[in-house]
């Protein structure tokens, strides 16, 4: 681009083929076992919201109460919580993966879980007293109102799935499980695409069409 040399030698490179791993959504029995295993866990509602909405880990960790509308049963997904990749980087709220906000309508059971989380958080605030600090209004916090760390949430998730024999399950598989369940239950692909925050319906189909009859 600078014109120092006339030809870019790297143009001759043959890049290796990208091998995408098959997705591994939880089947109905595994979902049932997972729900039993998370019952009573400190992050129970976090995992349930991820499973029944398909939002990404950073999006559920960055969810704030002002984006929860109990009247219309909707969640406004406009940000995610991510840790800076710099050494000693801090957590920060940044735009969603594709930079676009989305409004998703969720099941009444999801809103019921969020109401229970709100009560649980109010109890935690009473226990913490003056030490409580949740300026951003995070839905899911630690005992003092601070944001949760990705590693902590993932570590607890792995403990749970390993306890039910799903050693290879990843947190992202909750998102896959939601997508497959939504398609199998008859949701149109455009709705599934919008809820997942994919750029196009074709992209959603490329990922999930082969996973279900």
mmCIF file of C-alpha atoms in Angstrom:
data_model
loop_
_atom_site.group_PDB
_atom_site.id
_atom_site.type_symbol
_atom_site.label_atom_id
_atom_site.label_comp_id
_atom_site.label_asym_id
_atom_site.label_seq_id
_atom_site.Cartn_x
_atom_site.Cartn_y
_atom_site.Cartn_z
ATOM 1 C CA UNK A 1 0.000 0.000 0.000
ATOM 2 C CA UNK A 2 2.901 2.369 0.653
ATOM 3 C CA UNK A 3 4.425 1.605 -2.735
ATOM 4 C CA UNK A 4 7.836 0.641 -1.331
ATOM 5 C CA UNK A 5 7.713 -2.624 -3.274
ATOM 6 C CA UNK A 6 5.634 -3.402 -6.345
ATOM 7 C CA UNK A 7 4.399 -6.851 -5.292
ATOM 8 C CA UNK A 8 3.196 -8.163 -1.957
ATOM 9 C CA UNK A 9 5.005 -11.504 -1.479
ATOM 10 C CA UNK A 10 2.421 -12.682 1.032
ATOM 11 C CA UNK A 11 -0.166 -12.811 -1.764
ATOM 12 C CA UNK A 12 1.397 -16.103 -2.824
ATOM 13 C CA UNK A 13 0.673 -17.749 0.526
ATOM 14 C CA UNK A 14 -1.802 -20.628 0.505
ATOM 15 C CA UNK A 15 -3.773 -20.330 3.718
ATOM 16 C CA UNK A 16 -4.807 -23.520 5.494
ATOM 17 C CA UNK A 17 -8.452 -24.463 5.316
ATOM 18 C CA UNK A 18 -10.483 -23.361 8.313
ATOM 19 C CA UNK A 19 -12.016 -26.380 10.021
ATOM 20 C CA UNK A 20 -15.110 -25.427 11.985
ATOM 21 C CA UNK A 21 -16.033 -27.636 14.901
ATOM 22 C CA UNK A 22 -19.498 -29.148 14.941
ATOM 23 C CA UNK A 23 -21.819 -27.465 17.399
ATOM 24 C CA UNK A 24 -22.982 -29.547 20.334
ATOM 25 C CA UNK A 25 -26.389 -28.351 21.547
ATOM 26 C CA UNK A 26 -27.908 -30.033 24.577
ATOM 27 C CA UNK A 27 -30.773 -32.404 23.787
ATOM 28 C CA UNK A 28 -34.025 -32.398 25.745
ATOM 29 C CA UNK A 29 -32.814 -34.890 28.345
ATOM 30 C CA UNK A 30 -29.561 -33.018 28.858
ATOM 31 C CA UNK A 31 -31.417 -29.716 29.244
ATOM 32 C CA UNK A 32 -33.626 -31.329 31.871
ATOM 33 C CA UNK A 33 -30.601 -32.658 33.748
ATOM 34 C CA UNK A 34 -28.875 -29.287 33.501
ATOM 35 C CA UNK A 35 -31.877 -27.451 34.928
ATOM 36 C CA UNK A 36 -31.986 -29.872 37.858
ATOM 37 C CA UNK A 37 -28.264 -29.391 38.458
ATOM 38 C CA UNK A 38 -28.415 -25.570 38.489
ATOM 39 C CA UNK A 39 -31.386 -25.422 40.832
ATOM 40 C CA UNK A 40 -30.347 -23.512 43.949
ATOM 41 C CA UNK A 41 -26.945 -22.533 42.513
ATOM 42 C CA UNK A 42 -25.858 -18.898 43.073
ATOM 43 C CA UNK A 43 -25.851 -18.389 39.295
ATOM 44 C CA UNK A 44 -29.017 -20.395 38.635
ATOM 45 C CA UNK A 45 -30.937 -17.559 37.000
ATOM 46 C CA UNK A 46 -27.948 -16.417 34.948
ATOM 47 C CA UNK A 47 -27.593 -19.855 33.370
ATOM 48 C CA UNK A 48 -31.339 -20.144 32.800
ATOM 49 C CA UNK A 49 -31.520 -16.748 31.101
ATOM 50 C CA UNK A 50 -28.629 -17.717 28.814
ATOM 51 C CA UNK A 51 -30.285 -21.038 27.961
ATOM 52 C CA UNK A 52 -33.762 -19.654 27.289
ATOM 53 C CA UNK A 53 -32.793 -16.489 25.396
ATOM 54 C CA UNK A 54 -29.661 -17.458 23.464
ATOM 55 C CA UNK A 55 -27.827 -14.262 24.376
ATOM 56 C CA UNK A 56 -24.051 -14.439 24.564
ATOM 57 C CA UNK A 57 -22.085 -14.763 27.804
ATOM 58 C CA UNK A 58 -20.830 -11.169 27.637
ATOM 59 C CA UNK A 59 -24.365 -9.964 26.920
ATOM 60 C CA UNK A 60 -25.910 -11.714 29.902
ATOM 61 C CA UNK A 61 -23.093 -10.493 32.178
ATOM 62 C CA UNK A 62 -23.582 -6.962 30.857
ATOM 63 C CA UNK A 63 -27.381 -6.995 31.104
ATOM 64 C CA UNK A 64 -28.714 -4.076 33.168
ATOM 65 C CA UNK A 65 -32.108 -3.584 34.753
ATOM 66 C CA UNK A 66 -32.955 -0.601 32.559
ATOM 67 C CA UNK A 67 -32.916 -2.994 29.598
ATOM 68 C CA UNK A 68 -35.489 -5.337 31.155
ATOM 69 C CA UNK A 69 -39.124 -4.473 30.428
ATOM 70 C CA UNK A 70 -41.429 -6.540 32.610
ATOM 71 C CA UNK A 71 -44.518 -4.983 31.026
ATOM 72 C CA UNK A 72 -43.771 -6.064 27.462
ATOM 73 C CA UNK A 73 -41.685 -9.182 28.261
ATOM 74 C CA UNK A 74 -38.700 -7.841 26.335
ATOM 75 C CA UNK A 75 -34.954 -7.516 26.784
ATOM 76 C CA UNK A 76 -32.967 -4.773 25.067
ATOM 77 C CA UNK A 77 -29.559 -6.197 24.214
ATOM 78 C CA UNK A 78 -27.320 -3.218 23.471
ATOM 79 C CA UNK A 79 -23.996 -4.031 25.158
ATOM 80 C CA UNK A 80 -21.721 -6.718 26.528
ATOM 81 C CA UNK A 81 -19.264 -6.968 29.393
ATOM 82 C CA UNK A 82 -15.755 -7.798 28.189
ATOM 83 C CA UNK A 83 -12.287 -7.712 29.675
ATOM 84 C CA UNK A 84 -9.656 -5.711 27.835
ATOM 85 C CA UNK A 85 -7.063 -7.933 26.166
ATOM 86 C CA UNK A 86 -4.266 -5.709 27.383
ATOM 87 C CA UNK A 87 -2.114 -6.993 30.234
ATOM 88 C CA UNK A 88 -3.894 -6.080 33.446
ATOM 89 C CA UNK A 89 -6.910 -5.018 31.404
ATOM 90 C CA UNK A 90 -10.142 -4.175 33.182
ATOM 91 C CA UNK A 91 -13.713 -5.141 32.443
ATOM 92 C CA UNK A 92 -15.748 -2.664 30.437
ATOM 93 C CA UNK A 93 -19.125 -2.378 28.774
ATOM 94 C CA UNK A 94 -18.788 -2.315 24.985
ATOM 95 C CA UNK A 95 -21.239 -2.650 22.053
ATOM 96 C CA UNK A 96 -22.563 -6.067 21.045
ATOM 97 C CA UNK A 97 -20.501 -8.313 18.788
ATOM 98 C CA UNK A 98 -21.949 -6.915 15.547
ATOM 99 C CA UNK A 99 -22.317 -3.422 16.980
ATOM 100 C CA UNK A 100 -26.109 -3.458 16.702
ATOM 101 C CA UNK A 101 -28.658 -3.400 19.508
ATOM 102 C CA UNK A 102 -31.648 -5.730 19.383
ATOM 103 C CA UNK A 103 -34.965 -6.065 21.207
ATOM 104 C CA UNK A 104 -36.018 -9.637 21.943
ATOM 105 C CA UNK A 105 -39.343 -10.880 23.245
ATOM 106 C CA UNK A 106 -38.850 -13.671 25.749
ATOM 107 C CA UNK A 107 -41.002 -16.332 27.372
ATOM 108 C CA UNK A 108 -42.945 -15.486 30.570
ATOM 109 C CA UNK A 109 -40.778 -18.024 32.401
ATOM 110 C CA UNK A 110 -37.711 -15.918 31.588
ATOM 111 C CA UNK A 111 -39.327 -12.808 33.044
ATOM 112 C CA UNK A 112 -40.363 -14.813 36.104
ATOM 113 C CA UNK A 113 -36.729 -15.864 36.592
ATOM 114 C CA UNK A 114 -35.639 -12.230 36.282
ATOM 115 C CA UNK A 115 -38.181 -11.188 38.913
ATOM 116 C CA UNK A 116 -36.774 -13.815 41.268
ATOM 117 C CA UNK A 117 -33.276 -12.529 40.510
ATOM 118 C CA UNK A 118 -34.409 -9.007 41.377
ATOM 119 C CA UNK A 119 -35.691 -10.198 44.769
ATOM 120 C CA UNK A 120 -32.487 -12.166 45.346
ATOM 121 C CA UNK A 121 -30.389 -9.120 44.510
ATOM 122 C CA UNK A 122 -32.418 -6.918 46.869
ATOM 123 C CA UNK A 123 -31.705 -9.391 49.673
ATOM 124 C CA UNK A 124 -27.992 -9.331 48.832
ATOM 125 C CA UNK A 125 -28.030 -5.534 48.940
ATOM 126 C CA UNK A 126 -29.571 -5.586 52.412
ATOM 127 C CA UNK A 127 -26.866 -7.981 53.599
ATOM 128 C CA UNK A 128 -24.067 -5.891 52.074
ATOM 129 C CA UNK A 129 -25.362 -2.615 53.513
ATOM 130 C CA UNK A 130 -23.119 0.404 52.794
ATOM 131 C CA UNK A 131 -20.621 -1.843 50.970
ATOM 132 C CA UNK A 132 -23.113 -2.424 48.149
ATOM 133 C CA UNK A 133 -22.209 -0.741 44.872
ATOM 134 C CA UNK A 134 -23.973 -1.377 41.586
ATOM 135 C CA UNK A 135 -23.916 1.954 39.768
ATOM 136 C CA UNK A 136 -24.388 0.352 36.351
ATOM 137 C CA UNK A 137 -27.478 -1.555 37.503
ATOM 138 C CA UNK A 138 -26.203 -5.005 36.549
ATOM 139 C CA UNK A 139 -28.795 -7.781 36.712
ATOM 140 C CA UNK A 140 -26.196 -10.335 37.826
ATOM 141 C CA UNK A 141 -23.661 -9.276 40.450
ATOM 142 C CA UNK A 142 -21.416 -10.572 43.177
ATOM 143 C CA UNK A 143 -22.240 -10.233 46.875
ATOM 144 C CA UNK A 144 -21.280 -6.549 46.902
ATOM 145 C CA UNK A 145 -22.992 -5.484 43.696
ATOM 146 C CA UNK A 146 -19.968 -5.673 41.423
ATOM 147 C CA UNK A 147 -19.998 -7.297 38.013
ATOM 148 C CA UNK A 148 -19.259 -11.006 37.644
ATOM 149 C CA UNK A 149 -16.082 -12.248 35.980
ATOM 150 C CA UNK A 150 -16.268 -14.468 32.897
ATOM 151 C CA UNK A 151 -13.817 -16.966 34.364
ATOM 152 C CA UNK A 152 -15.801 -17.380 37.580
ATOM 153 C CA UNK A 153 -19.080 -17.938 35.744
ATOM 154 C CA UNK A 154 -17.455 -20.374 33.316
ATOM 155 C CA UNK A 155 -15.647 -22.292 36.069
ATOM 156 C CA UNK A 156 -18.915 -22.819 37.938
ATOM 157 C CA UNK A 157 -20.620 -23.812 34.698
ATOM 158 C CA UNK A 158 -17.987 -26.495 34.060
ATOM 159 C CA UNK A 159 -18.468 -27.901 37.552
ATOM 160 C CA UNK A 160 -22.192 -28.231 36.906
ATOM 161 C CA UNK A 161 -21.972 -29.873 33.478
ATOM 162 C CA UNK A 162 -19.232 -32.250 34.616
ATOM 163 C CA UNK A 163 -21.462 -33.349 37.497
ATOM 164 C CA UNK A 164 -24.057 -34.590 34.971
ATOM 165 C CA UNK A 165 -21.584 -36.200 32.588
ATOM 166 C CA UNK A 166 -21.301 -33.375 30.038
ATOM 167 C CA UNK A 167 -17.576 -32.805 30.418
ATOM 168 C CA UNK A 168 -17.168 -31.303 26.939
ATOM 169 C CA UNK A 169 -20.035 -28.809 27.206
ATOM 170 C CA UNK A 170 -19.166 -25.124 26.831
ATOM 171 C CA UNK A 171 -21.078 -22.068 28.004
ATOM 172 C CA UNK A 172 -21.677 -21.156 24.345
ATOM 173 C CA UNK A 173 -23.531 -24.455 23.928
ATOM 174 C CA UNK A 174 -26.411 -22.903 25.898
ATOM 175 C CA UNK A 175 -26.791 -20.448 23.015
ATOM 176 C CA UNK A 176 -26.685 -23.283 20.481
ATOM 177 C CA UNK A 177 -29.252 -25.214 22.505
ATOM 178 C CA UNK A 178 -31.628 -22.252 22.471
ATOM 179 C CA UNK A 179 -31.285 -21.796 18.707
ATOM 180 C CA UNK A 180 -31.958 -25.445 17.889
ATOM 181 C CA UNK A 181 -34.910 -25.615 20.296
ATOM 182 C CA UNK A 182 -36.377 -22.439 18.800
ATOM 183 C CA UNK A 183 -36.126 -23.780 15.240
ATOM 184 C CA UNK A 184 -37.557 -27.171 16.209
ATOM 185 C CA UNK A 185 -40.482 -25.525 18.007
ATOM 186 C CA UNK A 186 -41.467 -23.707 14.818
ATOM 187 C CA UNK A 187 -40.007 -20.213 15.233
ATOM 188 C CA UNK A 188 -39.339 -18.697 11.821
ATOM 189 C CA UNK A 189 -35.688 -18.340 10.939
ATOM 190 C CA UNK A 190 -35.888 -14.550 10.728
ATOM 191 C CA UNK A 191 -37.058 -14.366 14.345
ATOM 192 C CA UNK A 192 -34.313 -16.741 15.484
ATOM 193 C CA UNK A 193 -31.748 -14.680 13.576
ATOM 194 C CA UNK A 194 -32.948 -11.466 15.226
ATOM 195 C CA UNK A 195 -32.936 -12.962 18.704
ATOM 196 C CA UNK A 196 -29.418 -14.323 18.272
ATOM 197 C CA UNK A 197 -28.123 -11.071 16.801
ATOM 198 C CA UNK A 198 -26.830 -12.638 13.583
ATOM 199 C CA UNK A 199 -26.268 -10.383 10.579
ATOM 200 C CA UNK A 200 -28.362 -12.484 8.196
ATOM 201 C CA UNK A 201 -30.842 -15.358 8.264
ATOM 202 C CA UNK A 202 -28.553 -17.232 5.862
ATOM 203 C CA UNK A 203 -25.799 -17.183 8.476
ATOM 204 C CA UNK A 204 -28.195 -18.652 11.056
ATOM 205 C CA UNK A 205 -29.295 -21.362 8.633
ATOM 206 C CA UNK A 206 -25.695 -22.263 7.769
ATOM 207 C CA UNK A 207 -24.984 -22.897 11.436
ATOM 208 C CA UNK A 208 -28.118 -24.675 12.557
ATOM 209 C CA UNK A 209 -30.013 -26.138 9.599
ATOM 210 C CA UNK A 210 -28.076 -29.407 9.656
ATOM 211 C CA UNK A 211 -28.600 -29.988 13.397
ATOM 212 C CA UNK A 212 -32.313 -30.688 13.203
ATOM 213 C CA UNK A 213 -34.770 -32.513 10.982
#
